[in-house]
XYZ file of C-alpha atoms in Angstrom:
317
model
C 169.670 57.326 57.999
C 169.232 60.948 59.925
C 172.147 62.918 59.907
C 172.382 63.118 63.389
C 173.069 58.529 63.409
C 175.566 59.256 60.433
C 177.873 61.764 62.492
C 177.060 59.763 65.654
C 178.886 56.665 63.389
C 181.734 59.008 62.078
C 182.574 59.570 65.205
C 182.336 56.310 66.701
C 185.162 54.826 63.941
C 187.058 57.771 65.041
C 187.253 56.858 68.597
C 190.144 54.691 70.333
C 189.052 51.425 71.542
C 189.141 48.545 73.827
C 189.035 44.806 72.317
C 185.244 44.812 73.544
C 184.599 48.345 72.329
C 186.065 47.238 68.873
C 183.659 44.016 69.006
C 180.409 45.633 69.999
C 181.193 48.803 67.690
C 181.887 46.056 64.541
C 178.541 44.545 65.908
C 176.902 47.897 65.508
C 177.665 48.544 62.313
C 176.839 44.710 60.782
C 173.420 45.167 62.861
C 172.840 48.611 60.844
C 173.975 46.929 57.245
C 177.218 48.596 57.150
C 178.967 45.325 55.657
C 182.153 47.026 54.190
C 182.671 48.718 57.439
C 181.507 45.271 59.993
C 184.205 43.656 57.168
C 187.245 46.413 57.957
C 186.667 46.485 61.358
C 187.067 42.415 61.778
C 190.436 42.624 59.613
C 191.909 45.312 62.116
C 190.430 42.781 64.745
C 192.412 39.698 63.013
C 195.474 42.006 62.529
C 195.725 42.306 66.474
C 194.983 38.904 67.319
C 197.653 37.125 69.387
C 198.960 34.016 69.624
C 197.149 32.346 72.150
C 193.716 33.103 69.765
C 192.003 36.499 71.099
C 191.476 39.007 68.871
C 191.618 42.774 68.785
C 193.962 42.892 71.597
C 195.972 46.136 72.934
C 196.974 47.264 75.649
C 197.606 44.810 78.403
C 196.697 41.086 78.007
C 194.165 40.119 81.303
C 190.897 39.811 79.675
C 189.657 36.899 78.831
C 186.076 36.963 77.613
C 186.025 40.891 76.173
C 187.858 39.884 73.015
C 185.567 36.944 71.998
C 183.012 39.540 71.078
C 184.860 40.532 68.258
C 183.887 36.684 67.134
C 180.634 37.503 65.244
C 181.659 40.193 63.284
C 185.168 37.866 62.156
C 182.613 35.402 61.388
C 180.406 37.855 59.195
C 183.384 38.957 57.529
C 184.558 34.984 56.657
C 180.577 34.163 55.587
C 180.657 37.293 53.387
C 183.948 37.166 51.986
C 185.339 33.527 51.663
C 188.598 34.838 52.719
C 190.990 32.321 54.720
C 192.826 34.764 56.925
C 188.643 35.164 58.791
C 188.942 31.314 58.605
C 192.024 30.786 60.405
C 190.937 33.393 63.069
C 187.993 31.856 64.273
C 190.166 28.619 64.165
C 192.289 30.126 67.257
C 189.703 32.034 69.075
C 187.671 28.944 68.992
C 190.694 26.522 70.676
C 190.556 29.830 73.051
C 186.719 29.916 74.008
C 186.541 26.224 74.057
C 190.037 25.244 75.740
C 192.589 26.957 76.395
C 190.799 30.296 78.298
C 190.783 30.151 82.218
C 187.423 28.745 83.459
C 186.178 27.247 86.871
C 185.685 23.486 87.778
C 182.304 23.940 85.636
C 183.640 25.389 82.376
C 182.380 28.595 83.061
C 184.772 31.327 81.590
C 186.548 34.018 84.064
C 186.536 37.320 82.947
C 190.288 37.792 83.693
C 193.221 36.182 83.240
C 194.958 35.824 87.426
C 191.860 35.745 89.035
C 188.627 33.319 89.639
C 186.305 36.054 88.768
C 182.513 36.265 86.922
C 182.001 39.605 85.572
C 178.382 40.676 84.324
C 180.166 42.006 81.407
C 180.720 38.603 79.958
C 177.393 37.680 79.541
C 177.440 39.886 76.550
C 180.926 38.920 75.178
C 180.837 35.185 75.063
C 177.476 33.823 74.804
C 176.391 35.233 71.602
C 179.570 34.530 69.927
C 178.632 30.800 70.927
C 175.808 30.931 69.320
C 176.100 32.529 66.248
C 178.839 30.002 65.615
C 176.451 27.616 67.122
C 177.324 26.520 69.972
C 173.968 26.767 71.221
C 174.232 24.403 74.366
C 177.080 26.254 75.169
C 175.738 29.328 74.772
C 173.143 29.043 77.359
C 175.570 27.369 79.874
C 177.623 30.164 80.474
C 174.541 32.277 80.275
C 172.941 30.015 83.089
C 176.487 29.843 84.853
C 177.053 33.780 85.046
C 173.306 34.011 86.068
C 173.684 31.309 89.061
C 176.624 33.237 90.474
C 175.591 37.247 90.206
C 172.084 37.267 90.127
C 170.429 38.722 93.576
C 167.163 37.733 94.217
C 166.189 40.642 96.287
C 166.766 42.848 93.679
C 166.032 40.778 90.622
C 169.208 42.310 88.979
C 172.814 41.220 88.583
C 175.958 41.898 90.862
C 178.885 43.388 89.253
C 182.263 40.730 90.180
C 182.119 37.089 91.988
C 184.713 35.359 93.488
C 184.355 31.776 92.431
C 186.505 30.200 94.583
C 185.986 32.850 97.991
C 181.906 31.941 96.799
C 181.160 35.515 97.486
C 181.093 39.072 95.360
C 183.545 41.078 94.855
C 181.311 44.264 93.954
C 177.483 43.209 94.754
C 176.863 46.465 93.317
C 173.688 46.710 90.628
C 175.939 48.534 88.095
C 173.242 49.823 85.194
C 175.915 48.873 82.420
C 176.592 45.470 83.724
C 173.064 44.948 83.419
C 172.374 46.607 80.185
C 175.591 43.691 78.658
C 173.571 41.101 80.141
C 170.246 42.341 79.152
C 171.538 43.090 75.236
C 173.919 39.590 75.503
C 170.827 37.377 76.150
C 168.503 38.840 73.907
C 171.465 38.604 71.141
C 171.998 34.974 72.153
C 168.250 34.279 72.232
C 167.560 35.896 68.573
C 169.916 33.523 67.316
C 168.791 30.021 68.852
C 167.232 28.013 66.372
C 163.593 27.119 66.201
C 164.043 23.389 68.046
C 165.206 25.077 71.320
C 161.936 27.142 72.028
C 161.898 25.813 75.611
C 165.279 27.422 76.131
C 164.562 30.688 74.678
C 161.927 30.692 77.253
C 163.679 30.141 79.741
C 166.235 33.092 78.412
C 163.532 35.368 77.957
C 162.008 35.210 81.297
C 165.637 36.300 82.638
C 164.945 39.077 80.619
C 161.818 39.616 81.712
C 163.473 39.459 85.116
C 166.080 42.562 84.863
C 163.664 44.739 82.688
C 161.375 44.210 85.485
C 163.907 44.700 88.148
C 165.577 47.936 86.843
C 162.843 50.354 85.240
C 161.279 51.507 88.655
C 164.972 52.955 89.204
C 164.098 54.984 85.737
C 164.254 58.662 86.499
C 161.589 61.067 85.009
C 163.800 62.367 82.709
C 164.369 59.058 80.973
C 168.055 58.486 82.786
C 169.219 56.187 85.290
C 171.994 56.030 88.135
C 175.414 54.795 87.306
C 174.446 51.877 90.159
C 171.031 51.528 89.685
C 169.473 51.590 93.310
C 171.993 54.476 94.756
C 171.183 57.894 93.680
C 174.636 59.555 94.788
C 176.309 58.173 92.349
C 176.086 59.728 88.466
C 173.298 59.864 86.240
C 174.451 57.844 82.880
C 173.446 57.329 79.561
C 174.280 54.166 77.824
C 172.077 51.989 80.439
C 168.934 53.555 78.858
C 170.379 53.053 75.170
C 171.035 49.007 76.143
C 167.928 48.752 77.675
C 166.199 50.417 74.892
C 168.058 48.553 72.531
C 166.823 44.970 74.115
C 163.218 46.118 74.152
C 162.995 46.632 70.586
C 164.627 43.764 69.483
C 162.846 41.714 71.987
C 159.508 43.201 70.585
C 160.201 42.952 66.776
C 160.443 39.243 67.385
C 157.407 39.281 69.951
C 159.154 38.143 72.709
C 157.922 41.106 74.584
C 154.742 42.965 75.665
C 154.201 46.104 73.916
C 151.856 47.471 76.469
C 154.491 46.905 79.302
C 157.600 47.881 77.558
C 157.386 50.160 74.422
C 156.502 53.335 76.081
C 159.973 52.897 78.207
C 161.878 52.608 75.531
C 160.772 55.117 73.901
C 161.239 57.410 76.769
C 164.522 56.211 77.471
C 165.726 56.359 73.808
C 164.296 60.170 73.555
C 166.974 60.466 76.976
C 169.844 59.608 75.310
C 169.102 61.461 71.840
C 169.557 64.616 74.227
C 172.782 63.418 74.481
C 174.671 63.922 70.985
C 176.123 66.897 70.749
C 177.168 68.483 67.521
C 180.259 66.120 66.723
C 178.393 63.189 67.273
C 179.674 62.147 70.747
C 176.927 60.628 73.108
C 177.760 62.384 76.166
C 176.900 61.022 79.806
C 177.950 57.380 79.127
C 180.089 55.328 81.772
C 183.278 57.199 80.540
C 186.520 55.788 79.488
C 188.851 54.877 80.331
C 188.259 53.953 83.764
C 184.309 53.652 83.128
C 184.018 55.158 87.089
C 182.341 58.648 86.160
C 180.271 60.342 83.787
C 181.811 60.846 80.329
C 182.163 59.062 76.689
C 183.003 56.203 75.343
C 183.186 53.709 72.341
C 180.589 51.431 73.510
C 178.199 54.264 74.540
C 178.812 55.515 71.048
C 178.017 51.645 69.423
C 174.554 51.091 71.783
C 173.200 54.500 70.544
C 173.653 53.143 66.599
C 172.405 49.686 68.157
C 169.670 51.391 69.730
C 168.685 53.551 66.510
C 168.513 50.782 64.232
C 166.819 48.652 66.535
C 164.298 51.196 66.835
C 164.252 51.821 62.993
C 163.562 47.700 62.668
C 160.957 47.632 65.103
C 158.569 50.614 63.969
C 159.309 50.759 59.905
């Protein structure tokens, strides 16, 4: 491990965090073999889990799908560890995923608690947790159900929000982040399909295929992209290239991607964001917290950069 990833991770568990910040940093760290730390990090998870079976909860109580990404490292921590209190937790947050959360007509879960809205984000909170606990089937329907409702042809990216019920998008935006969750959430979800669903992890990987595709001629030279991918007034951001980056790799270590058409990309992209620690360990430039509307830092920029590191590390050792 460089010194530069082992500050970088310092700092991350030294950061405040959302529920989905504490998931995907958790996921970070089991992904990099940190078990005593993925372990520690569910417990705190299962220690601010409330009643109604989402974990990792502060703050106030409207999200509905961020929390479930907290799932796979609870479930790490139960495989690992034997201990009943990881048991019982998955035992609410799965009467929460599977029937108690607010979903449409369809099943498909709404990313918020008073409203019939799809968020891009989700695609990386709930569907690997599905599968990892395997739920496969149900994996890839709210993978395909997300898809169906934000996905713009002309653009071959995802929207930002959906109105369900209005039919129509709250934020049609092409928000890089958004589509770095869904980019990093399939390719998570795919990864862990078994071997008798190879027709569906087709059909998975060609969506990757798709956004790849659709968002790396908005690449800059420098390796960065725009905060909303096809308008160049707004901010120049980090983390997009590190989730992007991130999904190459692992899409290439299991040769589900082209090498000639990818790995030069991420490379450039990953070289971006290494200009971007400074001397603490904070990866500067992400879609800032808290309100994730300008240029700044953040937990999950901090978590993709490890993500993106090991990844990397994976791929070329």
């Amino acid at each position: 491990m460089t010194d530069k990833l082992k500050q970088v991770k310092l700092m991350t568990l030294a950061m405040q965090k959302y529920p989905w910040e504490h998931g995907v940093v958790a996921q970070a760290f089991l992904e990099c073999g940190d078990e005593d730390e993925t372990i520690c990090l569910a417990r705190e998870a299962v220690h601010r889990q409330i009643d109604d079976g989402r974990p990792a909860m502060i703050g106030d109580n409207i999200t509905v799908t961020d929390p479930v990404v907290t799932g796979e490292p609870i479930f790490f921590a139960y495989e690992k560890t034997g201990d009943p209190i990881f048991k019982k937790s998955l035992e609410k947050l799965d009467e929460w995923v599977m029937k108690t959360a607010p979903r449409s007509a369809d099943g498909i879960l709404y990313h918020v608690m008073d409203k019939p809205e799809f968020w891009v984000d989700s695609v990386y909170m709930l569907p690997p947790y599905l599968a990892v606990t395997g739920k496969y089937e149900e994996a890839i329907k709210q993978i395909n159900g997300y898809w169906d409702a934000l996905f713009i042809p002309e653009k071959n990216l995802l929207g930002h929000m959906y109105n369900e019920k209005e039919k129509a998008f709250i934020r049609s935006d092409v928000w890089g982040v958004g589509n770095g969750w869904a980019l990093a959430g399939i390719m998570r979800a795919i990864l862990t399909l078994p071997e008798n669903m190879e027709s569906e992890k087709e059909c998975l990987v060609k969506k990757v295929k798709t956004l790849l595709d659709g968002a790396l001629p908005y690449m800059r030279e420098d390796g960065f992209f725009h905060d909303v991918l096809d308008d160049p007034e707004t901010f120049i951001e980090t983390n997009f290239p590190q989730m992007m980056a991130y999904t190459i790799y692992k899409g290439l270590a299991a040769g589900l991607l082209d090498e000639d058409h990818y790995l030069r990309a991420a490379d450039k992209m990953r070289a971006a964001a290494n200009t971007k620690v400074d001397r603490y360990g904070m990866v500067a430039g992400v879609c800032g917290a808290p309100s994730f509307d300008r240029s700044g830092y953040a937990s999950e920029g901090q978590a993709f950069y490890i993500l993106m590191e090991t990844a990397s590390d994976k791929y070329k050792r």
